[in-house]
CSV table of C-alpha atoms in Angstrom, one decimal:
chain,number,residue,atom,x,y,z
A,225,MET,CA,101.5,107.7,132.1
A,226,ASP,CA,98.8,109.6,130.6
A,227,LYS,CA,96.3,107.6,128.5
A,228,SER,CA,96.5,110.3,125.6
A,229,GLU,CA,100.2,109.3,125.1
A,230,ILE,CA,99.2,105.6,124.2
A,231,VAL,CA,99.4,104.6,120.5
A,232,SER,CA,96.9,101.6,120.1
A,233,LEU,CA,97.3,99.2,117.2
A,234,THR,CA,95.0,96.4,116.1
A,235,ILE,CA,95.4,94.1,113.4
A,236,HIS,CA,93.6,91.2,112.0
A,237,GLY,CA,93.9,89.3,108.6
A,238,ASN,CA,94.4,86.1,107.2
A,239,VAL,CA,97.4,84.2,105.6
A,240,LYS,CA,95.8,83.2,102.3
A,241,THR,CA,98.2,81.4,99.9
A,242,THR,CA,101.9,80.4,99.6
A,243,GLU,CA,104.0,79.2,96.7
A,244,PHE,CA,107.3,77.1,97.3
A,245,PRO,CA,108.2,75.5,94.0
A,246,GLU,CA,110.2,72.8,95.6
A,247,GLU,CA,107.5,71.8,98.1
A,248,THR,CA,104.4,69.7,97.8
A,249,ASN,CA,103.1,70.7,101.2
A,250,VAL,CA,103.6,73.7,103.5
A,251,CYS,CA,102.6,74.6,106.9
A,252,VAL,CA,102.9,78.2,108.1
A,253,LYS,CA,103.6,79.6,111.7
A,254,LEU,CA,103.0,83.3,112.3
A,255,HIS,CA,104.6,85.2,115.1
A,256,THR,CA,103.5,88.7,116.1
A,257,VAL,CA,106.8,90.4,117.3
A,258,ALA,CA,106.5,93.3,119.7
A,259,MET,CA,109.8,94.9,120.6
A,260,GLY,CA,110.7,98.0,122.4
A,261,ASP,CA,108.0,99.6,124.4
A,262,TRP,CA,105.3,97.6,122.6
A,263,LYS,CA,103.0,95.1,124.5
A,264,ILE,CA,100.5,92.6,123.3
A,265,ILE,CA,97.2,93.4,125.3
A,266,THR,CA,94.9,91.2,123.5
A,267,GLY,CA,95.0,88.1,121.3
A,268,GLU,CA,97.6,85.5,120.7
A,269,SER,CA,101.3,86.1,119.5
A,270,VAL,CA,101.6,82.7,117.8
A,271,PHE,CA,99.3,81.3,115.2
A,272,LEU,CA,99.9,77.8,113.5
A,273,SER,CA,98.2,76.5,110.5
A,274,SER,CA,97.6,72.9,109.3
A,275,PHE,CA,99.6,71.4,106.6
A,276,SER,CA,98.3,72.3,103.1
A,277,TYR,CA,98.9,70.1,100.1
A,278,ARG,CA,98.7,70.9,96.4
A,279,GLY,CA,95.4,70.2,94.6
A,280,THR,CA,94.3,69.8,91.1
A,281,ASP,CA,95.1,73.5,90.6
A,282,ASN,CA,98.6,73.2,92.0
A,283,GLN,CA,98.3,75.8,94.4
A,284,LEU,CA,98.7,75.8,98.2
A,285,PHE,CA,95.9,77.5,100.3
A,286,ILE,CA,96.7,78.2,103.9
A,287,ASP,CA,93.7,80.2,105.3
A,288,LEU,CA,95.2,81.1,108.7
A,289,PRO,CA,93.4,83.8,110.5
A,290,PHE,CA,95.1,86.0,113.0
A,291,GLU,CA,94.0,88.9,115.3
A,292,CYS,CA,95.8,90.8,118.1
A,293,ALA,CA,96.1,94.3,119.6
A,294,LEU,CA,99.0,96.1,120.7
A,295,LYS,CA,99.9,99.3,122.6
A,296,SER,CA,102.9,101.5,123.2
A,297,THR,CA,103.8,105.0,124.1
A,298,ASN,CA,105.5,105.9,120.9
A,299,PRO,CA,105.7,104.2,117.4
A,300,PHE,CA,109.4,103.3,117.6
A,301,MET,CA,110.2,99.7,116.9
A,302,TRP,CA,107.0,99.2,115.0
A,303,PRO,CA,105.7,95.7,115.3
A,304,ARG,CA,106.4,93.0,112.8
A,305,LEU,CA,105.1,89.6,111.6
A,306,VAL,CA,107.4,86.8,111.3
A,307,LEU,CA,106.5,83.9,109.1
A,308,ASN,CA,108.1,80.3,109.7
A,309,CYS,CA,107.1,78.0,106.8
A,310,PHE,CA,107.6,74.0,107.2
A,311,SER,CA,107.3,71.2,104.9
A,312,ARG,CA,107.0,67.5,105.6
A,313,ASP,CA,108.8,64.7,103.6
A,314,ASN,CA,107.6,61.1,102.9
A,315,SER,CA,109.1,59.9,106.1
A,316,GLY,CA,107.1,62.4,108.2
A,317,ARG,CA,110.0,64.6,109.0
A,318,ASP,CA,109.4,68.3,109.2
A,319,SER,CA,112.1,70.8,108.1
A,320,VAL,CA,112.0,74.6,107.6
A,321,SER,CA,111.1,75.7,104.0
A,322,GLY,CA,111.4,79.5,104.5
A,323,TYR,CA,111.5,82.5,106.7
A,324,GLY,CA,109.7,85.8,105.9
A,325,VAL,CA,109.1,88.9,107.8
A,326,LEU,CA,106.4,91.7,107.2
A,327,THR,CA,106.4,95.2,109.1
A,328,VAL,CA,102.9,95.9,109.9
A,329,PRO,CA,101.6,98.6,107.6
A,330,THR,CA,101.6,102.1,109.2
A,331,GLU,CA,98.5,103.3,107.1
A,332,PRO,CA,95.0,102.1,108.4
A,333,GLY,CA,93.0,100.0,106.2
A,334,LYS,CA,93.2,96.9,104.2
A,335,HIS,CA,96.4,95.7,102.8
A,336,ILE,CA,97.2,92.6,100.7
A,337,CYS,CA,101.1,92.0,100.9
A,338,ARG,CA,103.3,89.3,99.4
A,339,VAL,CA,106.0,88.3,101.8
A,340,TYR,CA,109.2,86.7,100.1
A,341,CYS,CA,110.7,83.9,102.1
A,342,PHE,CA,114.4,82.9,102.5
A,343,LEU,CA,116.7,80.2,104.0
A,344,PRO,CA,120.0,80.6,105.4
A,345,GLU,CA,122.8,79.1,103.7
A,346,SER,CA,125.1,76.4,105.6
A,347,SER,CA,128.2,78.1,107.1
A,348,SER,CA,130.5,75.3,105.7
A,349,ILE,CA,130.5,72.7,103.0
A,350,MET,CA,130.6,69.9,105.8
A,351,GLN,CA,127.5,71.2,107.3
A,352,GLU,CA,125.8,71.4,103.9
A,353,ILE,CA,126.6,67.8,103.3
A,354,ILE,CA,125.3,66.6,106.5
A,355,ALA,CA,122.1,68.7,106.0
A,356,LYS,CA,121.7,66.9,102.7
A,357,LEU,CA,122.1,63.4,104.3
A,358,ARG,CA,119.6,64.2,106.9
A,359,GLY,CA,117.3,65.6,104.5
A,360,VAL,CA,116.7,68.9,106.4
A,361,ASN,CA,117.5,72.5,105.5
A,362,ALA,CA,119.7,74.9,107.6
A,363,GLU,CA,117.6,77.0,110.0
A,364,PHE,CA,118.1,79.7,112.6
A,365,VAL,CA,118.6,78.9,116.3
A,366,ASP,CA,116.1,81.7,117.1
A,367,PRO,CA,113.0,81.5,114.8
A,368,LEU,CA,112.3,85.3,115.4
A,369,MET,CA,115.8,86.4,114.1
A,370,PRO,CA,114.4,87.8,110.8
A,371,ALA,CA,112.7,90.6,112.7
A,372,ASN,CA,115.9,91.7,114.3
A,373,ALA,CA,118.8,93.4,112.2
A,374,ASP,CA,121.5,92.0,114.5
A,375,GLY,CA,123.8,89.7,112.8
A,376,ARG,CA,121.8,89.7,109.6
A,377,TYR,CA,124.7,91.2,107.7
A,378,ALA,CA,126.7,88.1,108.0
A,379,CYS,CA,124.2,85.6,107.1
A,380,ARG,CA,124.0,84.3,103.5
A,381,THR,CA,120.4,83.4,102.3
A,382,SER,CA,118.7,81.9,99.2
A,383,ALA,CA,115.1,82.8,98.0
A,384,ARG,CA,112.5,79.8,98.3
A,385,GLY,CA,109.1,81.2,97.7
A,386,TYR,CA,106.5,83.8,98.9
A,387,VAL,CA,103.4,83.9,101.1
A,388,ASP,CA,100.4,86.2,100.4
A,389,VAL,CA,98.9,87.9,103.5
A,390,GLU,CA,95.7,89.9,103.8
A,391,ILE,CA,95.9,92.3,106.9
A,392,ASN,CA,93.6,95.0,108.3
A,393,VAL,CA,95.1,97.8,110.3
A,394,SER,CA,93.4,100.2,112.8
A,395,ILE,CA,95.5,102.8,114.6
A,396,LYS,CA,94.2,105.0,117.5
A,397,SER,CA,96.4,107.9,118.4
A,398,SER,CA,94.1,111.0,118.8
A,399,GLU,CA,96.4,113.1,121.0
A,400,SER,CA,99.8,111.7,121.0
A,401,GLY,CA,101.1,114.1,118.2
A,402,PHE,CA,101.6,111.2,115.8
A,403,ARG,CA,99.8,111.2,112.5
A,404,PHE,CA,99.3,107.8,110.6
A,405,SER,CA,97.0,108.7,107.8
A,406,PRO,CA,98.5,109.1,104.3
A,407,ALA,CA,99.4,112.5,103.5
A,408,VAL,CA,97.8,113.8,100.3
A,409,THR,CA,99.5,116.7,98.4
A,410,GLU,CA,97.4,118.4,95.7
A,411,ARG,CA,99.4,119.7,92.8
A,412,THR,CA,97.9,122.0,90.3
A,413,ALA,CA,99.2,121.8,86.8
A,414,ASN,CA,100.9,124.9,85.7
A,415,HIS,CA,100.1,125.3,81.8
A,416,THR,CA,101.9,128.8,81.7
A,417,ASN,CA,105.0,127.1,80.4
A,418,VAL,CA,103.3,125.0,77.8
A,419,PRO,CA,103.9,126.4,74.2
A,420,SER,CA,100.6,127.2,72.5
A,421,SER,CA,102.2,127.6,69.1
A,422,ILE,CA,105.3,127.0,67.0
A,423,ALA,CA,106.1,130.7,67.6
A,424,ASP,CA,106.1,130.1,71.4
A,425,LEU,CA,108.1,126.8,70.9
A,426,ALA,CA,110.8,129.0,69.1
A,427,GLY,CA,110.8,131.4,71.9
A,428,ALA,CA,108.7,134.2,70.4
A,429,GLY,CA,105.9,133.8,72.4
A,430,SER,CA,105.0,137.6,72.6
A,431,THR,CA,105.7,138.1,68.9
A,432,GLY,CA,103.0,137.3,66.5
A,433,ILE,CA,103.1,135.1,63.2
A,434,GLY,CA,102.6,138.3,61.0
A,435,GLU,CA,105.4,140.2,62.8
A,436,ILE,CA,107.8,137.4,62.4
A,437,PHE,CA,107.3,137.3,58.6
A,438,ASN,CA,107.6,141.1,58.5
A,439,ILE,CA,110.9,140.8,60.2
A,440,ALA,CA,112.2,138.4,57.7
A,441,GLU,CA,111.1,140.5,54.7
A,442,GLU,CA,113.0,143.6,56.2
A,443,HIS,CA,116.0,141.4,56.7
A,444,GLU,CA,115.8,140.2,52.9
A,445,GLU,CA,115.4,143.9,51.6
A,446,SER,CA,118.2,145.2,53.7
A,447,ALA,CA,120.4,142.5,52.4
A,448,GLY,CA,119.3,143.1,48.7
A,449,GLY,CA,120.1,146.9,49.1
A,450,ASN,CA,123.6,146.3,50.3
A,451,ASN,CA,124.3,144.2,47.3
């Protein structure tokens, strides 16, 4: 494979804050999902934060840095970031608070994204009762399932909260034929159709105001002569 055909993607950023109204503490686990022909060449694929508790300002600060580099022969199945959020109760038991997925931005530069998280609903009333008695929420068997579309249409979910992520993206694809910079289209305003007077607005743009009054007087004179 020629090196000129490789698409290189470097991402680094920070999981800044999160908000789950029903939770007093949150821990975030971030997965870098590389599917298709994408491969992680440097950095880790999993990042885990410590538990963050609400302070006097009633906010949850995560402060989880992450960094990795990926490569592929084509941009198909663009990489994604999957967020697994956990909370801990008074008994020390950990349970899932929400899942979130973020597609890595395709434009180079700095991006601030808000990832909304959700939880799957129990498939039956009995399982929901058991989950309430155990004090845990329903969760996916595969924690990376939010990154895949297979089987998602049959899954019922409920909104839980959100996570704010700051991510910096660098893309190198000089000779592969793919363009990742935002396309800027310049549009020049055309003022030829804008009316400059009441006469233009009435559809008499080529007729002067004096000519309009002269035409009106001629119509009045002809009407008086006929009478």
